[in-house]
PDB file of C-alpha atoms in Angstrom:
ATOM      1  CA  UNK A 269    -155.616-106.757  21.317  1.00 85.00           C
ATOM      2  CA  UNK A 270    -159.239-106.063  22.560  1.00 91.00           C
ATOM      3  CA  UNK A 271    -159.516-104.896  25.650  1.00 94.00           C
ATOM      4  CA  UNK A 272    -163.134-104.562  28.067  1.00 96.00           C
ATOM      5  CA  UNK A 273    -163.430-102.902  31.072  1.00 97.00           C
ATOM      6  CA  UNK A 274    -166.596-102.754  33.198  1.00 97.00           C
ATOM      7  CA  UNK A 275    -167.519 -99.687  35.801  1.00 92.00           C
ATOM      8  CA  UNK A 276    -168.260 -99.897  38.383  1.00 92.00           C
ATOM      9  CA  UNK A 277    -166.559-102.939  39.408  1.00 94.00           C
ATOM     10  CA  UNK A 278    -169.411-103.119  42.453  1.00 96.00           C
ATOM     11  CA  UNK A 279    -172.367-101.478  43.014  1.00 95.00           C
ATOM     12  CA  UNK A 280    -175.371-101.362  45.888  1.00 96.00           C
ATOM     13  CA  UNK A 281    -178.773 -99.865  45.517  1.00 96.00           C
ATOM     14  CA  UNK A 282    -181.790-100.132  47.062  1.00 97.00           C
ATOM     15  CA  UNK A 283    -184.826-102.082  45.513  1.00 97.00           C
ATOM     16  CA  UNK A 284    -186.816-100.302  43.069  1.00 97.00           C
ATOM     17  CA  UNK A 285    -183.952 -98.113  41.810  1.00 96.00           C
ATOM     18  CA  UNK A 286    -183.084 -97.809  38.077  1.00 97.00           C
ATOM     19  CA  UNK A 287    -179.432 -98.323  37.706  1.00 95.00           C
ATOM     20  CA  UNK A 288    -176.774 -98.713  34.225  1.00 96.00           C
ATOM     21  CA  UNK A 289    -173.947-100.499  34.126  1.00 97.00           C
ATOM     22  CA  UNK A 290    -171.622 -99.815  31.401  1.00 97.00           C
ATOM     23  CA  UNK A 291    -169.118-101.396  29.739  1.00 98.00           C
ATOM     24  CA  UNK A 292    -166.145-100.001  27.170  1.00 98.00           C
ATOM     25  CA  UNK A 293    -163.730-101.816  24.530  1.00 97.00           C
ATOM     26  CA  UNK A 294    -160.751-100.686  23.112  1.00 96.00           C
ATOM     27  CA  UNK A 295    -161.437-102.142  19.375  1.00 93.00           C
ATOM     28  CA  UNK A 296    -164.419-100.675  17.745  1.00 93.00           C
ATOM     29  CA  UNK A 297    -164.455-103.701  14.490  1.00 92.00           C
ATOM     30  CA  UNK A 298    -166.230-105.920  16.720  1.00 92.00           C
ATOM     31  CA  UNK A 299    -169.228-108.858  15.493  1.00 91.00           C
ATOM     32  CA  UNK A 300    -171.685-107.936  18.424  1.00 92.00           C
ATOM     33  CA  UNK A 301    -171.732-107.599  22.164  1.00 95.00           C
ATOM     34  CA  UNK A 302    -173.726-109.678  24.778  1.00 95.00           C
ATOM     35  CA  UNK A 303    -174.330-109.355  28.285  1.00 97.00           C
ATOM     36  CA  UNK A 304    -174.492-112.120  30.919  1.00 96.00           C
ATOM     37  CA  UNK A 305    -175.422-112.820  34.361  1.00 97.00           C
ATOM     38  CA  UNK A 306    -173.239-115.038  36.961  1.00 96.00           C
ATOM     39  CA  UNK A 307    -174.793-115.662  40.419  1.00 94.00           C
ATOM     40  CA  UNK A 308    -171.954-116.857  42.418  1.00 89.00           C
ATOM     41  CA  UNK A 309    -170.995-120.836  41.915  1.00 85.00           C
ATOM     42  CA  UNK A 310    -172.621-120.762  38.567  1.00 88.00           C
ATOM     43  CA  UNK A 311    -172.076-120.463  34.765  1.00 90.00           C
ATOM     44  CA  UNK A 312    -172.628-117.732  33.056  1.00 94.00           C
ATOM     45  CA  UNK A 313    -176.206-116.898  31.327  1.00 93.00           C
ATOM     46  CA  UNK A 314    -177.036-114.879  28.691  1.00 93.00           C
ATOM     47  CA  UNK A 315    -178.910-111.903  28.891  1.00 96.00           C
ATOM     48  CA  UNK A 316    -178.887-109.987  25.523  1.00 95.00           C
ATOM     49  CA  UNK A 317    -176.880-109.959  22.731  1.00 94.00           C
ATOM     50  CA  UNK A 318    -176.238-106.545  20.339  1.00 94.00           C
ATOM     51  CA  UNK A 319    -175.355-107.139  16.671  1.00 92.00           C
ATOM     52  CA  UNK A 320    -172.671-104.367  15.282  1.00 92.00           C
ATOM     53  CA  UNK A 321    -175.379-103.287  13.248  1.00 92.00           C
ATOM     54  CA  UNK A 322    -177.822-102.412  16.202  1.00 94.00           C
ATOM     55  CA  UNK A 323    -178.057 -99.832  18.666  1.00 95.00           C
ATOM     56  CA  UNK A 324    -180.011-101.660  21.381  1.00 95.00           C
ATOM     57  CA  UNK A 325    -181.517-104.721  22.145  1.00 95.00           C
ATOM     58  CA  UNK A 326    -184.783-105.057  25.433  1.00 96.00           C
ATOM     59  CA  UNK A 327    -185.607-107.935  27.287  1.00 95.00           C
ATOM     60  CA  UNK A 328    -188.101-107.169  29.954  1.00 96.00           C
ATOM     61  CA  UNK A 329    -186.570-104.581  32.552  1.00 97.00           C
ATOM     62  CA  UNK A 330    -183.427-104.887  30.674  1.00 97.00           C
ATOM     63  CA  UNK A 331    -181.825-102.132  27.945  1.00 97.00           C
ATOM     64  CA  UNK A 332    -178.978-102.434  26.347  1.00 97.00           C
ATOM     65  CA  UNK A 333    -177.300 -99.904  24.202  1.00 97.00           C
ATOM     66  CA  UNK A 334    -174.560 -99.959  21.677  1.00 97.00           C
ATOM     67  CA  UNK A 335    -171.715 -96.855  20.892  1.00 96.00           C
ATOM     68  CA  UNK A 336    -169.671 -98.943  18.555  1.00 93.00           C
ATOM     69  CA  UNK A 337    -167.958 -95.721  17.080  1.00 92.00           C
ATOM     70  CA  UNK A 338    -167.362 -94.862  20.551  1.00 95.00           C
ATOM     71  CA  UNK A 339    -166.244 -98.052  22.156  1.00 96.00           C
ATOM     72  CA  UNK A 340    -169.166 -98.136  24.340  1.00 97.00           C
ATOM     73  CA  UNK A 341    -172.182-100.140  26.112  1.00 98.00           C
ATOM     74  CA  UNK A 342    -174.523 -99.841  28.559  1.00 97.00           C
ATOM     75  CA  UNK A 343    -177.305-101.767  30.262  1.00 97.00           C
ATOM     76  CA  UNK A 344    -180.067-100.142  31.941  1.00 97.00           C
ATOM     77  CA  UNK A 345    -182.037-102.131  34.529  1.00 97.00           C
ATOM     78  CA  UNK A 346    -185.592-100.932  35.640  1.00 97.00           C
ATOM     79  CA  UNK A 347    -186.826-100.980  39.191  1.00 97.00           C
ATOM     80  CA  UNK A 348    -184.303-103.195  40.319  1.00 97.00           C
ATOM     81  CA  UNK A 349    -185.226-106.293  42.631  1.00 97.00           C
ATOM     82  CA  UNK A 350    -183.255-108.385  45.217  1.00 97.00           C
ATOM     83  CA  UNK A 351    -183.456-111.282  42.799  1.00 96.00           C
ATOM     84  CA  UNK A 352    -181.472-109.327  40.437  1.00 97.00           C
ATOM     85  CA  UNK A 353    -178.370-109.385  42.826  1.00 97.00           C
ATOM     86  CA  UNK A 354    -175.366-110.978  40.685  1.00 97.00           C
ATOM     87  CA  UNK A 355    -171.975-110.168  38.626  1.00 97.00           C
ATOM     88  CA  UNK A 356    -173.190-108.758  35.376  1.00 98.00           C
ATOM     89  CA  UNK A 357    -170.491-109.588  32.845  1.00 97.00           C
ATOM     90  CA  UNK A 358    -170.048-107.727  29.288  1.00 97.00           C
ATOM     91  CA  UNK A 359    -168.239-109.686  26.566  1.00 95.00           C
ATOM     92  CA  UNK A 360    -167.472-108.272  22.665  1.00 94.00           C
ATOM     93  CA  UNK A 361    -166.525-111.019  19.609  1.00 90.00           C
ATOM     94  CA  UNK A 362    -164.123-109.422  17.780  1.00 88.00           C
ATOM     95  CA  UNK A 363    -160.939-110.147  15.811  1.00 81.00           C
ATOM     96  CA  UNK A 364    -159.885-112.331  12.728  1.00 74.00           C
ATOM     97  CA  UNK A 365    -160.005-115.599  15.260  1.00 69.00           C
ATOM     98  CA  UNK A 366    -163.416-114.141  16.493  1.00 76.00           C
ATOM     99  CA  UNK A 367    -162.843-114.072  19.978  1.00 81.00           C
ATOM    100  CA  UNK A 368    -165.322-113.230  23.033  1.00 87.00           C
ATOM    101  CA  UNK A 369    -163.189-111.387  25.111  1.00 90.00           C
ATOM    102  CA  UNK A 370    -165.133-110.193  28.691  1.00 93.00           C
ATOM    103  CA  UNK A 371    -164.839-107.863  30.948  1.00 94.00           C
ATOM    104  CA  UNK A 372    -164.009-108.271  34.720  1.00 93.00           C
ATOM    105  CA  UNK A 373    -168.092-107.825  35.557  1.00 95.00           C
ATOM    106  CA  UNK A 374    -170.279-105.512  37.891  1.00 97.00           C
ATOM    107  CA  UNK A 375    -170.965-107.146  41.439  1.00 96.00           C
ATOM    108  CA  UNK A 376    -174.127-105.729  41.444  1.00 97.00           C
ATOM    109  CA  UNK A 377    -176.335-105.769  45.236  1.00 97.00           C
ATOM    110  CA  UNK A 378    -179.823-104.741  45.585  1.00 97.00           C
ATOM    111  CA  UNK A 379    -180.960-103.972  49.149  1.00 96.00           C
ATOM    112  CA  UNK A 380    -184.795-105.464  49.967  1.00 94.00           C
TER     113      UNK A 380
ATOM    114  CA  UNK B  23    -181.577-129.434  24.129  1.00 66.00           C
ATOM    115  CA  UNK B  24    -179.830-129.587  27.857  1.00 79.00           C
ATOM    116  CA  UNK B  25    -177.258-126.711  27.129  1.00 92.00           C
ATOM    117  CA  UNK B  26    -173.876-127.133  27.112  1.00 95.00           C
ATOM    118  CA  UNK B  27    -173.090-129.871  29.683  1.00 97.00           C
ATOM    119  CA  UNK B  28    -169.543-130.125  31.649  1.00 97.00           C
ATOM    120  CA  UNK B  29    -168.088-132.645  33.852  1.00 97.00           C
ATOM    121  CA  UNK B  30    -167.254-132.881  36.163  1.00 97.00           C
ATOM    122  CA  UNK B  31    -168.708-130.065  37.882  1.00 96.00           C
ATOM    123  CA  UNK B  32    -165.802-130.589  41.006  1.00 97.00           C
ATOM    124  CA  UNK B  33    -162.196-132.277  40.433  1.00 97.00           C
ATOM    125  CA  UNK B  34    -159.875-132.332  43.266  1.00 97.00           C
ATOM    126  CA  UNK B  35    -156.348-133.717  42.419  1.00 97.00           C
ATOM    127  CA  UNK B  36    -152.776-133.841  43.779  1.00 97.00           C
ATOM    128  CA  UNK B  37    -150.330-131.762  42.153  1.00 97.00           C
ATOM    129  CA  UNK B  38    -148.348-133.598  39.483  1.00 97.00           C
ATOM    130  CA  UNK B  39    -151.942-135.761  38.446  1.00 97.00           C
ATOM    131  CA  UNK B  40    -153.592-135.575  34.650  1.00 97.00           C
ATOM    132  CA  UNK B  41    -156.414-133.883  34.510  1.00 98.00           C
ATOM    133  CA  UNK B  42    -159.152-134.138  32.019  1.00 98.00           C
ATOM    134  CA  UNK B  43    -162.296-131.852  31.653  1.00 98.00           C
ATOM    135  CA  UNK B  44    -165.058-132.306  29.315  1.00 98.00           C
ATOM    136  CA  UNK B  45    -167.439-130.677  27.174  1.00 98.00           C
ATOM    137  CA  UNK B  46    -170.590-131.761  25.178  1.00 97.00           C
ATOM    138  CA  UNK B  47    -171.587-128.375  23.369  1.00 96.00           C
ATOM    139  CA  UNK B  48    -175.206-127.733  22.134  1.00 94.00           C
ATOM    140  CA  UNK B  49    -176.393-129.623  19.029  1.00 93.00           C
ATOM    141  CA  UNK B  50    -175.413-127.844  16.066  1.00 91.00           C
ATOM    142  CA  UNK B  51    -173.112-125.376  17.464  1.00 92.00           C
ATOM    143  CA  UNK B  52    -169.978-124.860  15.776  1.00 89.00           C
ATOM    144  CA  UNK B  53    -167.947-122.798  17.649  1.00 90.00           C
ATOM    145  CA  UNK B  54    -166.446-123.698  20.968  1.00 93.00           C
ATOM    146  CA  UNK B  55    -164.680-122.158  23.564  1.00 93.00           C
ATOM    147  CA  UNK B  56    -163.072-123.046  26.421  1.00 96.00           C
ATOM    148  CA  UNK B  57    -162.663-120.369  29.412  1.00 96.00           C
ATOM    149  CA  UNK B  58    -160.759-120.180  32.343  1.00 96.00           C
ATOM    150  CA  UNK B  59    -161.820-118.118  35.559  1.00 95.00           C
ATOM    151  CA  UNK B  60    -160.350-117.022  38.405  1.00 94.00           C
ATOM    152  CA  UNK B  61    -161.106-113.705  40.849  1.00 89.00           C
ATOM    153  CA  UNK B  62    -157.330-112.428  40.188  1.00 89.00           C
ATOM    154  CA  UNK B  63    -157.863-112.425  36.410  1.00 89.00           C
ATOM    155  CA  UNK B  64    -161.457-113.152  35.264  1.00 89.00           C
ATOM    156  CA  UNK B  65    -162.618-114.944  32.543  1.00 92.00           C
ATOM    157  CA  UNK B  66    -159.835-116.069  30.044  1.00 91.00           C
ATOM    158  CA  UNK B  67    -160.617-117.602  26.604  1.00 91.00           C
ATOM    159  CA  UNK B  68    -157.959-120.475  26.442  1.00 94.00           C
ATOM    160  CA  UNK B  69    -158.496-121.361  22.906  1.00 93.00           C
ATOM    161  CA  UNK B  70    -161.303-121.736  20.319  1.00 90.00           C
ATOM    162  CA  UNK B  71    -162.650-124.104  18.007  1.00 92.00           C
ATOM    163  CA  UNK B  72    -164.739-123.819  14.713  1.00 89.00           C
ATOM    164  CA  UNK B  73    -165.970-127.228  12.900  1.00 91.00           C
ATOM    165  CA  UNK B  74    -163.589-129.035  15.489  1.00 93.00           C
ATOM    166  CA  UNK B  75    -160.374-126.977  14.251  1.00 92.00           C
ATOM    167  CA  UNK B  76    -158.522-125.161  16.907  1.00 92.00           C
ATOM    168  CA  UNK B  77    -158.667-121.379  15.464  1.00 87.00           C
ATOM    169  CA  UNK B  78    -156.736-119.719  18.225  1.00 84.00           C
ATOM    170  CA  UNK B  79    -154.698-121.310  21.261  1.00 88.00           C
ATOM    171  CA  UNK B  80    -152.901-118.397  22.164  1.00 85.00           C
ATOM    172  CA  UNK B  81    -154.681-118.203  25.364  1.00 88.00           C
ATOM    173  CA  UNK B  82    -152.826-122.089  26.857  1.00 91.00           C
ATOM    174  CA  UNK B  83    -151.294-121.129  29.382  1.00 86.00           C
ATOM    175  CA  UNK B  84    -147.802-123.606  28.991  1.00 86.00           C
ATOM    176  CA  UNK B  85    -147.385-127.456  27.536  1.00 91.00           C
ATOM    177  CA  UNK B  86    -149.492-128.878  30.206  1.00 95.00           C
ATOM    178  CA  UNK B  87    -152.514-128.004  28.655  1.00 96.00           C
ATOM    179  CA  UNK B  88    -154.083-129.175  25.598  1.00 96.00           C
ATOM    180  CA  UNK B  89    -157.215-129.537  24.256  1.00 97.00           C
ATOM    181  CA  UNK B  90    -158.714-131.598  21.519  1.00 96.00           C
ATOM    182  CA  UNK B  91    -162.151-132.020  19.574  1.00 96.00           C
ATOM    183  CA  UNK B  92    -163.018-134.820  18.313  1.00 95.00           C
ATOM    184  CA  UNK B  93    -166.341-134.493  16.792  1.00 94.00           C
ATOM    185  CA  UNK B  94    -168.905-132.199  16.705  1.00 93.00           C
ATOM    186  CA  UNK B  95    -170.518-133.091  20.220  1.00 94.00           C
ATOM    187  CA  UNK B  96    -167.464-133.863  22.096  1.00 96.00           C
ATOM    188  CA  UNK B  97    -164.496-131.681  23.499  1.00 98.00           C
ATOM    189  CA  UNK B  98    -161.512-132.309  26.081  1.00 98.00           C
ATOM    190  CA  UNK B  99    -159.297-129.743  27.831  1.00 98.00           C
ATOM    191  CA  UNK B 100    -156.360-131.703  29.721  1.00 98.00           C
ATOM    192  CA  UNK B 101    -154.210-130.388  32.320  1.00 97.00           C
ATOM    193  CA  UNK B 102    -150.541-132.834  32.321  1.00 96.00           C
ATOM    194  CA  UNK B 103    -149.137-132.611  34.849  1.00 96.00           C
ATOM    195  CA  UNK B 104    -151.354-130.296  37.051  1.00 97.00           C
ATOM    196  CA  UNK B 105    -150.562-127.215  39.219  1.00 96.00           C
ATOM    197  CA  UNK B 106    -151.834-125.366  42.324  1.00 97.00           C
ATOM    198  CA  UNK B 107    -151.883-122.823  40.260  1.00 95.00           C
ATOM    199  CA  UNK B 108    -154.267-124.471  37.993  1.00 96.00           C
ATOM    200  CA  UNK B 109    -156.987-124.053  40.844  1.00 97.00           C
ATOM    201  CA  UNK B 110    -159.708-122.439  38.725  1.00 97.00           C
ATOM    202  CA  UNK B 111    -163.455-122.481  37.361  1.00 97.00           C
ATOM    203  CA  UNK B 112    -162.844-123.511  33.643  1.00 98.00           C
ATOM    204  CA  UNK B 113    -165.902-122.948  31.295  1.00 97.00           C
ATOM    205  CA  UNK B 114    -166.332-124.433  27.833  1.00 96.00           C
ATOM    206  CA  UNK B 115    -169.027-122.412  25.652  1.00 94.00           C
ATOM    207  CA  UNK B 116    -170.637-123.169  22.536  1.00 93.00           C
ATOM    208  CA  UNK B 117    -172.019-121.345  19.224  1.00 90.00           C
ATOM    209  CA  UNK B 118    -172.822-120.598  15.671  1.00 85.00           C
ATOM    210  CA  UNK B 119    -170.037-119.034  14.038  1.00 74.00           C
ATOM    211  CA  UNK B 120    -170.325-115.785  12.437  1.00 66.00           C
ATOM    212  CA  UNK B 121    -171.406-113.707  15.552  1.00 64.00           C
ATOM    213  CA  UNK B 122    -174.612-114.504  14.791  1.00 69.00           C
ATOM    214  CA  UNK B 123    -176.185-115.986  18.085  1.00 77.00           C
ATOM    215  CA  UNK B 124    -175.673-115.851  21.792  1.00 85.00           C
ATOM    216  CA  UNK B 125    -172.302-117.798  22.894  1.00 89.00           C
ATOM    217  CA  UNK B 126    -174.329-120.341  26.019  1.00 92.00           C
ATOM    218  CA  UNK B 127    -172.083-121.344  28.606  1.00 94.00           C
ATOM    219  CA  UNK B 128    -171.709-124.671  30.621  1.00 95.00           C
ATOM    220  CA  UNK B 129    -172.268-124.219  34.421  1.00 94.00           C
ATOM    221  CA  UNK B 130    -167.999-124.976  34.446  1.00 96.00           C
ATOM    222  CA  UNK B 131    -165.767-127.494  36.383  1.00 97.00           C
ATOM    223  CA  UNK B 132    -164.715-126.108  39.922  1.00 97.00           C
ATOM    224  CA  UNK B 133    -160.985-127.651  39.541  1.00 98.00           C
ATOM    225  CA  UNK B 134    -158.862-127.658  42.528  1.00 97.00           C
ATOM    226  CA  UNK B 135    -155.153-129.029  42.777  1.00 97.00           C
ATOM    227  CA  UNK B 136    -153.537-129.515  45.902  1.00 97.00           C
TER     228      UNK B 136
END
């Protein structure tokens, strides 16, 4: 069974800072990986999405990296911004029933 | 397209009351999933359609719950008879199969059971 599990489960910095989050899975034979944003009382939005075959994918100050082999992700956020204050939530697709199994999320904080 | 709408966005009910939750997923989608949340256990994927087939229902919790698609733009998840217990953000999420796109969530029903 695939497992995902996020550190830090919380985080604080101060604006400007460059920070990573990272995220692990037990079960390397995954489809791809995608990361997602969730501002409290809200669904969940996309951010950027990895195919097995890639090693990173960039979206403006956002970088993520992918370690299949090694079970392992990361997303790098430059000079971080109050508005980027939210739970940042990994999630892999893996399995014969192709499921999207997430991880319990970053509650990330970033000080004005 | 509008996303993946949900409604309602807030259900209160007394314990022992059907519940019904609904899910219009993006136009051409078809995979979709429906997600439960909570802060003691996170997101949970409680089961998972593809072309309006239930792949994998593992994830129902007990009897009381069951879900249903009936067509490509249209999906239920029913709660009989509800719980406290079933207090919870459930999401439903849509998709291309394959792994080939981004899964786009619904902005999820705020259920509470009292």
């Amino acid at each position: 069974k695939q497992e995902v599990t996020q550190i830090p489960a919380a985080l604080s910095v101060p604006e400007g800072e460059n920070l990573v989050l990272n995220c692990s899975f037990t079960d390397s034979a995954i489809y791809n990986l995608q990361w997602f944003r969730q501002d409290p009382g809200k669904g969940l939005t996309s951010l950027l999405l990895i195919q097995s075959s890639q090693r990173e994918q960039t979206s403006g100050r956002l970088n993520a990296s992918l370690d299949k082999s090694s079970g392992r992700s990361t997303l790098y956020i430059a000079a971080s911004q109050p508005g980027d204050s939210a739970t940042y939530l990994c999630a892999v697709l893996s399995g014969s029933a192709r499921q999207l199994t997430f991880g319990s999320g970053t509650q990330l904080t970033v000080l004005p | 397209d509008a996303g993946v709408i949900q409604s309602p966005r807030h259900e209160v009910t007394e314990m022992g009351q059907e519940v019904t939750l609904r899910c219009k997923p993006i136009s051409g989608h078809n995979s979709l999933f429906w997600y439960r949340q909570t802060m003691m256990r996170g997101l949970e994927l409680l089961i998972y359609f593809n072309n309006n087939v239930p792949i994998d229902d593992s994830g129902m919790p007990e009897d009381r719950f069951s879900a249903k698609m009936p067509n490509a733009s249209f999906s239920t998840l029913k709660i009989q008879p509800s719980e406290p217990r079933d207090s919870a953000v459930y999401f439903c999420a849509s998709s291309f199969p394959g792994g080939r796109t981004e899964a786009f969530f619904g902005q999820g029903t705020r259920l509470t059971v009292v």
